[in-house]
mmCIF file of C-alpha atoms in Angstrom:
data_model
loop_
_atom_site.group_PDB
_atom_site.id
_atom_site.type_symbol
_atom_site.label_atom_id
_atom_site.label_comp_id
_atom_site.label_asym_id
_atom_site.label_seq_id
_atom_site.Cartn_x
_atom_site.Cartn_y
_atom_site.Cartn_z
ATOM 1 C CA LEU A 1 -0.149 0.056 -0.126
ATOM 2 C CA VAL A 2 2.747 2.256 0.810
ATOM 3 C CA LYS A 3 4.734 1.862 -2.164
ATOM 4 C CA ASN A 4 1.743 1.869 -4.544
ATOM 5 C CA PRO A 5 -0.850 4.188 -3.100
ATOM 6 C CA ASN A 6 -3.217 3.366 -6.125
ATOM 7 C CA LEU A 7 -4.000 0.272 -4.101
ATOM 8 C CA CYS A 8 -5.408 2.106 -1.128
ATOM 9 C CA VAL A 9 -9.154 1.853 -1.484
ATOM 10 C CA PRO A 10 -11.366 3.433 1.073
ATOM 11 C CA GLU A 11 -13.831 0.911 1.340
ATOM 12 C CA HIS A 12 -11.285 -1.814 1.864
ATOM 13 C CA LEU A 13 -9.496 0.363 4.685
ATOM 14 C CA ALA A 14 -12.365 1.436 6.592
ATOM 15 C CA PRO A 15 -12.823 -1.981 8.180
ATOM 16 C CA LEU A 16 -9.366 -2.519 9.430
ATOM 17 C CA PRO A 17 -8.243 -2.050 13.182
ATOM 18 C CA PRO A 18 -7.362 1.422 14.661
ATOM 19 C CA HIS A 19 -3.461 0.387 15.018
ATOM 20 C CA ILE A 20 -3.464 -0.644 11.291
ATOM 21 C CA LYS A 21 -4.960 2.209 10.015
ATOM 22 C CA ASP A 22 -2.351 4.366 11.991
ATOM 23 C CA LYS A 23 0.550 2.497 10.630
ATOM 24 C CA ILE A 24 -0.997 3.190 6.959
ATOM 25 C CA ARG A 25 -1.568 6.938 7.506
ATOM 26 C CA ARG A 26 1.836 7.571 8.915
ATOM 27 C CA SER A 27 3.539 5.700 6.020
ATOM 28 C CA LEU A 28 1.493 7.249 3.130
ATOM 29 C CA ARG A 29 2.688 10.253 1.790
ATOM 30 C CA CYS A 30 0.375 13.237 2.390
ATOM 31 C CA ARG A 31 -0.177 14.296 -1.211
ATOM 32 C CA HIS A 32 -2.119 10.817 -1.696
ATOM 33 C CA LEU A 33 -4.669 11.459 0.726
ATOM 34 C CA SER A 34 -7.853 12.224 -0.684
ATOM 35 C CA PRO A 35 -11.029 13.022 1.703
ATOM 36 C CA ASP A 36 -12.204 9.647 1.292
ATOM 37 C CA LEU A 37 -8.992 7.886 2.187
ATOM 38 C CA LEU A 38 -8.618 10.208 5.048
ATOM 39 C CA GLN A 39 -12.082 9.134 6.254
ATOM 40 C CA ALA A 40 -11.141 5.661 6.203
ATOM 41 C CA LEU A 41 -7.864 6.146 7.842
ATOM 42 C CA LEU A 42 -9.273 8.227 10.857
ATOM 43 C CA HIS A 43 -10.908 7.071 13.979
ATOM 44 C CA LYS A 44 -11.893 8.409 17.450
ATOM 45 C CA ASN A 45 -8.674 7.487 18.984
ATOM 46 C CA VAL A 46 -6.348 9.494 16.848
ATOM 47 C CA THR A 47 -4.616 12.166 18.744
ATOM 48 C CA ASP A 48 -1.686 13.121 16.526
ATOM 49 C CA LEU A 49 -2.680 14.076 12.977
ATOM 50 C CA ASP A 50 0.032 15.332 10.569
ATOM 51 C CA LEU A 51 -1.342 16.604 7.385
ATOM 52 C CA GLU A 52 1.801 18.861 6.507
ATOM 53 C CA ASP A 53 1.759 20.027 3.105
ATOM 54 C CA LEU A 54 -1.428 18.037 1.983
ATOM 55 C CA GLU A 55 -3.134 20.435 -0.324
ATOM 56 C CA ILE A 56 -6.062 20.554 2.234
ATOM 57 C CA THR A 57 -9.705 21.469 1.186
ATOM 58 C CA ASP A 58 -12.881 22.027 2.788
ATOM 59 C CA SER A 59 -13.575 18.486 2.078
ATOM 60 C CA HIS A 60 -10.558 17.247 4.274
ATOM 61 C CA LEU A 61 -11.509 19.384 6.935
ATOM 62 C CA GLU A 62 -15.040 18.314 7.171
ATOM 63 C CA VAL A 63 -13.514 14.611 7.706
ATOM 64 C CA VAL A 64 -10.887 15.977 10.423
ATOM 65 C CA SER A 65 -13.626 18.070 12.418
ATOM 66 C CA LYS A 66 -15.665 14.503 13.052
ATOM 67 C CA TYR A 67 -13.117 13.661 15.512
ATOM 68 C CA LYS A 68 -12.240 15.435 18.665
ATOM 69 C CA ASN A 69 -9.398 13.841 20.667
ATOM 70 C CA TYR A 70 -6.488 15.611 18.621
ATOM 71 C CA ARG A 71 -3.691 16.628 20.909
ATOM 72 C CA LYS A 72 -1.513 17.642 17.960
ATOM 73 C CA LEU A 73 -2.653 19.143 14.689
ATOM 74 C CA ASN A 74 -0.178 19.863 12.042
ATOM 75 C CA LEU A 75 -1.776 21.481 9.028
ATOM 76 C CA ASN A 76 1.067 23.552 7.683
ATOM 77 C CA GLN A 77 0.823 24.431 4.254
ATOM 78 C CA THR A 78 4.086 26.173 3.577
ATOM 79 C CA LYS A 79 5.319 24.108 0.330
ATOM 80 C CA LYS A 80 2.010 24.786 -1.636
ATOM 81 C CA PRO A 81 2.643 26.374 -4.739
ATOM 82 C CA SER A 82 0.201 28.896 -3.797
ATOM 83 C CA PHE A 83 2.593 29.732 -0.967
ATOM 84 C CA LYS A 84 4.977 31.304 -3.527
ATOM 85 C CA ALA A 85 2.088 33.555 -5.020
ATOM 86 C CA ILE A 86 2.158 31.261 -8.182
ATOM 87 C CA GLU A 87 -1.183 31.603 -9.454
ATOM 88 C CA LYS A 88 -2.449 28.426 -11.567
ATOM 89 C CA GLU A 89 -5.912 28.391 -13.597
ATOM 90 C CA ASN A 90 -7.071 25.101 -11.897
ATOM 91 C CA GLU A 91 -5.794 25.949 -8.082
ATOM 92 C CA THR A 92 -7.867 24.481 -5.626
ATOM 93 C CA PRO A 93 -8.976 27.130 -3.487
ATOM 94 C CA PRO A 94 -8.148 27.583 0.096
ATOM 95 C CA PRO A 95 -10.424 26.195 2.913
ATOM 96 C CA CYS A 96 -12.677 28.808 4.262
ATOM 97 C CA GLU A 97 -12.628 29.770 7.583
ATOM 98 C CA SER A 98 -15.954 28.157 8.964
ATOM 99 C CA SER A 99 -14.365 24.661 7.965
ATOM 100 C CA ILE A 100 -11.340 25.733 10.120
ATOM 101 C CA CYS A 101 -13.482 26.736 13.121
ATOM 102 C CA GLN A 102 -15.403 23.555 12.696
ATOM 103 C CA VAL A 103 -12.269 21.465 13.256
ATOM 104 C CA LEU A 104 -11.459 23.331 16.162
ATOM 105 C CA GLN A 105 -14.698 23.439 18.108
ATOM 106 C CA GLY A 106 -14.734 20.794 20.750
ATOM 107 C CA CYS A 107 -11.019 20.052 20.754
ATOM 108 C CA ARG A 108 -10.484 20.584 24.317
ATOM 109 C CA TYR A 109 -7.313 18.377 24.469
ATOM 110 C CA LEU A 110 -5.411 19.985 21.645
ATOM 111 C CA HIS A 111 -2.043 21.573 22.627
ATOM 112 C CA THR A 112 -0.351 21.794 19.576
ATOM 113 C CA LEU A 113 -1.536 23.509 16.354
ATOM 114 C CA PHE A 114 0.685 24.325 13.243
ATOM 115 C CA MET A 115 -1.289 26.321 10.612
ATOM 116 C CA ALA A 116 1.961 28.023 8.651
ATOM 117 C CA GLY A 117 1.151 29.106 5.137
ATOM 118 C CA TRP A 118 -2.575 29.492 5.684
ATOM 119 C CA GLN A 119 -4.668 32.094 4.148
ATOM 120 C CA SER A 120 -7.873 31.773 6.014
ATOM 121 C CA VAL A 121 -6.492 32.587 9.706
ATOM 122 C CA THR A 122 -9.074 35.591 10.769
ATOM 123 C CA LEU A 123 -10.267 36.627 13.984
ATOM 124 C CA GLU A 124 -13.121 34.415 13.792
ATOM 125 C CA VAL A 125 -10.628 31.663 13.751
ATOM 126 C CA MET A 126 -8.616 32.709 16.526
ATOM 127 C CA THR A 127 -11.805 33.535 18.720
ATOM 128 C CA THR A 128 -12.881 29.722 18.082
ATOM 129 C CA LEU A 129 -9.264 28.698 18.943
ATOM 130 C CA VAL A 130 -9.116 30.544 22.295
ATOM 131 C CA THR A 131 -12.799 29.689 23.199
ATOM 132 C CA SER A 132 -12.560 25.903 22.250
ATOM 133 C CA CYS A 133 -8.720 25.143 22.863
ATOM 134 C CA PRO A 134 -7.592 26.515 26.127
ATOM 135 C CA HIS A 135 -4.951 24.115 26.707
ATOM 136 C CA ILE A 136 -2.943 25.469 23.591
ATOM 137 C CA ARG A 137 0.768 25.460 24.367
ATOM 138 C CA PHE A 138 2.271 25.496 20.794
ATOM 139 C CA LEU A 139 1.008 27.639 18.152
ATOM 140 C CA ASP A 140 2.824 28.163 14.662
ATOM 141 C CA LEU A 141 0.841 30.839 12.275
ATOM 142 C CA GLY A 142 4.156 31.583 10.314
ATOM 143 C CA HIS A 143 3.877 32.998 6.959
ATOM 144 C CA CYS A 144 -0.135 33.282 6.796
ATOM 145 C CA ARG A 145 -1.402 35.765 4.674
ATOM 146 C CA PRO A 146 -1.512 38.494 5.615
ATOM 147 C CA GLY A 147 -0.655 36.912 8.900
ATOM 148 C CA LEU A 148 -1.486 37.385 12.639
ATOM 149 C CA ASP A 149 -2.812 41.273 12.810
ATOM 150 C CA ASP A 150 -2.978 43.119 15.955
ATOM 151 C CA ARG A 151 -6.571 42.359 17.108
ATOM 152 C CA MET A 152 -5.650 38.657 16.538
ATOM 153 C CA ALA A 153 -2.709 39.039 18.332
ATOM 154 C CA ALA A 154 -4.671 40.501 21.514
ATOM 155 C CA LYS A 155 -6.881 37.305 20.978
ATOM 156 C CA VAL A 156 -4.056 35.033 20.982
ATOM 157 C CA GLY A 157 -2.877 36.457 24.247
ATOM 158 C CA GLU A 158 -5.762 35.007 26.111
ATOM 159 C CA LEU A 159 -4.375 31.623 25.628
ATOM 160 C CA SER A 160 -3.021 31.328 29.272
ATOM 161 C CA ARG A 161 -0.711 28.172 28.377
ATOM 162 C CA LEU A 162 0.972 29.495 25.394
ATOM 163 C CA GLU A 163 4.301 28.603 25.591
ATOM 164 C CA SER A 164 5.572 28.770 21.867
ATOM 165 C CA LEU A 165 4.191 31.281 19.287
ATOM 166 C CA SER A 166 5.405 31.906 15.720
ATOM 167 C CA VAL A 167 4.109 34.918 13.582
ATOM 168 C CA THR A 168 7.199 34.692 10.966
ATOM 169 C CA GLY A 169 6.416 36.682 8.018
ATOM 170 C CA SER A 170 3.180 38.677 9.004
ATOM 171 C CA THR A 171 2.642 41.750 7.022
ATOM 172 C CA ALA A 172 -0.217 42.483 9.290
ATOM 173 C CA ILE A 173 1.217 42.816 12.777
ATOM 174 C CA THR A 174 2.584 46.094 14.241
ATOM 175 C CA ASP A 175 3.963 47.403 17.346
ATOM 176 C CA VAL A 176 0.252 47.524 18.698
ATOM 177 C CA GLY A 177 0.111 43.850 18.148
ATOM 178 C CA LEU A 178 3.498 43.310 19.969
ATOM 179 C CA SER A 179 1.986 45.471 23.191
ATOM 180 C CA ASN A 180 -1.156 43.167 23.100
ATOM 181 C CA ILE A 181 1.075 40.224 23.539
ATOM 182 C CA GLY A 182 3.338 41.636 26.168
ATOM 183 C CA ALA A 183 0.370 42.752 27.940
ATOM 184 C CA SER A 184 -1.606 39.384 27.847
ATOM 185 C CA GLN A 185 -2.156 36.400 29.951
ATOM 186 C CA ALA A 186 0.329 34.534 27.715
ATOM 187 C CA ALA A 187 2.904 36.872 28.637
ATOM 188 C CA ALA A 188 3.652 34.923 31.814
ATOM 189 C CA THR A 189 4.237 31.704 29.948
ATOM 190 C CA ILE A 190 5.507 32.284 26.451
ATOM 191 C CA LYS A 191 8.899 30.913 26.374
ATOM 192 C CA GLU A 192 9.446 30.588 22.323
ATOM 193 C CA LEU A 193 8.392 33.861 20.182
ATOM 194 C CA ARG A 194 9.198 34.126 16.646
ATOM 195 C CA ILE A 195 8.475 37.271 15.039
ATOM 196 C CA ASN A 196 11.293 37.419 12.151
ATOM 197 C CA LYS A 197 10.303 39.069 8.897
ATOM 198 C CA CYS A 198 7.574 41.013 10.168
ATOM 199 C CA ARG A 199 8.139 44.291 8.559
ATOM 200 C CA GLU A 200 6.105 46.645 10.296
ATOM 201 C CA ILE A 201 7.297 46.236 13.800
ATOM 202 C CA THR A 202 10.012 48.794 15.288
ATOM 203 C CA ASP A 203 11.976 49.379 18.436
ATOM 204 C CA GLU A 204 9.374 50.520 20.238
ATOM 205 C CA GLY A 205 7.004 47.111 19.844
ATOM 206 C CA ILE A 206 10.131 45.213 20.883
ATOM 207 C CA GLU A 207 10.544 47.261 23.849
ATOM 208 C CA MET A 208 6.823 47.163 24.963
ATOM 209 C CA LEU A 209 6.939 43.287 24.298
ATOM 210 C CA LEU A 210 9.745 42.705 26.324
ATOM 211 C CA MET A 211 8.393 44.764 29.320
ATOM 212 C CA GLY A 212 5.814 42.189 29.804
ATOM 213 C CA LEU A 213 7.252 38.834 28.865
ATOM 214 C CA GLU A 214 8.261 36.885 32.370
ATOM 215 C CA ALA A 215 9.527 33.497 30.933
ATOM 216 C CA LEU A 216 11.109 34.032 27.655
ATOM 217 C CA GLU A 217 13.875 31.921 26.600
ATOM 218 C CA ILE A 218 14.216 32.072 22.673
ATOM 219 C CA LEU A 219 13.345 35.465 20.732
ATOM 220 C CA ILE A 220 13.977 35.473 17.099
ATOM 221 C CA PHE A 221 13.363 38.852 15.034
ATOM 222 C CA ASN A 222 15.587 38.497 12.133
ATOM 223 C CA GLY A 223 14.759 40.488 9.115
ATOM 224 C CA CYS A 224 12.502 43.056 10.481
ATOM 225 C CA PRO A 225 13.762 46.125 8.669
ATOM 226 C CA LYS A 226 12.075 48.873 10.806
ATOM 227 C CA VAL A 227 14.258 47.586 13.917
ATOM 228 C CA THR A 228 17.333 49.414 15.049
ATOM 229 C CA ASP A 229 20.170 49.186 17.508
ATOM 230 C CA GLU A 230 17.708 50.529 20.158
ATOM 231 C CA SER A 231 16.346 47.071 20.475
ATOM 232 C CA ARG A 232 19.541 45.542 21.097
ATOM 233 C CA LEU A 233 19.713 48.229 24.230
ATOM 234 C CA ALA A 234 16.323 46.948 25.177
ATOM 235 C CA LEU A 235 17.468 43.071 25.151
ATOM 236 C CA ASP A 236 20.429 44.243 27.198
ATOM 237 C CA ARG A 237 18.091 45.501 29.931
ATOM 238 C CA TYR A 238 15.727 42.381 29.514
ATOM 239 C CA LEU A 239 18.911 40.184 30.193
ATOM 240 C CA ARG A 240 20.268 41.977 33.090
ATOM 241 C CA GLU A 241 16.789 41.063 34.717
ATOM 242 C CA HIS A 242 16.209 37.721 32.858
ATOM 243 C CA ARG A 243 19.553 35.978 32.082
ATOM 244 C CA VAL A 244 18.797 32.856 33.819
ATOM 245 C CA ASN A 245 15.856 32.114 31.672
ATOM 246 C CA VAL A 246 17.256 33.040 28.167
ATOM 247 C CA ARG A 247 18.771 30.459 25.804
ATOM 248 C CA GLN A 248 18.454 31.850 22.351
ATOM 249 C CA LEU A 249 18.395 35.266 20.763
ATOM 250 C CA SER A 250 18.562 36.081 16.953
ATOM 251 C CA TRP A 251 18.023 39.678 15.384
ATOM 252 C CA THR A 252 19.042 41.791 12.521
ATOM 253 C CA VAL A 253 19.483 45.601 13.224
ATOM 254 C CA TYR A 254 19.387 48.078 10.233
#
């Protein structure tokens, strides 16, 4: 089945025991997973689902949303052609926000969500995430278009167990969004923050962010063209008070 995915017939796979389904699903390359095949290989005890770089459609999400015991969902789309802004005549349209919300609703055990490269991450999606998945610890929203904006940043800050957040490449987040994160509930728990390639943030945003973060260990903000040497001075001040925590810092000044 793994060597020849054409042999994977949903009707033949559906009756298999869950542990056999898990082995087949993990061995298949994601690009071969049609919605019908995904339906045949999922079951109520699946806790870790990796669909990275499958060209996810609303039909795929409809299947995923039928189960609610997920602990980790990897839905990264960073290798899709559309991520490189290459338009194709027959390109599958991205899933709508309501389909994503349907997946998140009721996933109260979810602690890890990777959605890098998505085009449908909206305030409604973030609101659903906060209300339905309060135990989120690891969240990747890197390279979403246009990306996490200031209002969404405030909403994400309500995740009181959040430890790792990536908004790499966001063209929408500004100093206001960084200030929102620094003043949020999550500021006490965030250990890793990746805001590299965010073109609208400045030294003021970095300083306001650092004023609120208490548990920071890793901060990455390379490729932010409006950041200057003032941010390095803010980091020096932060390190004098939190050096015992910090493990990795990476930045570029202009």
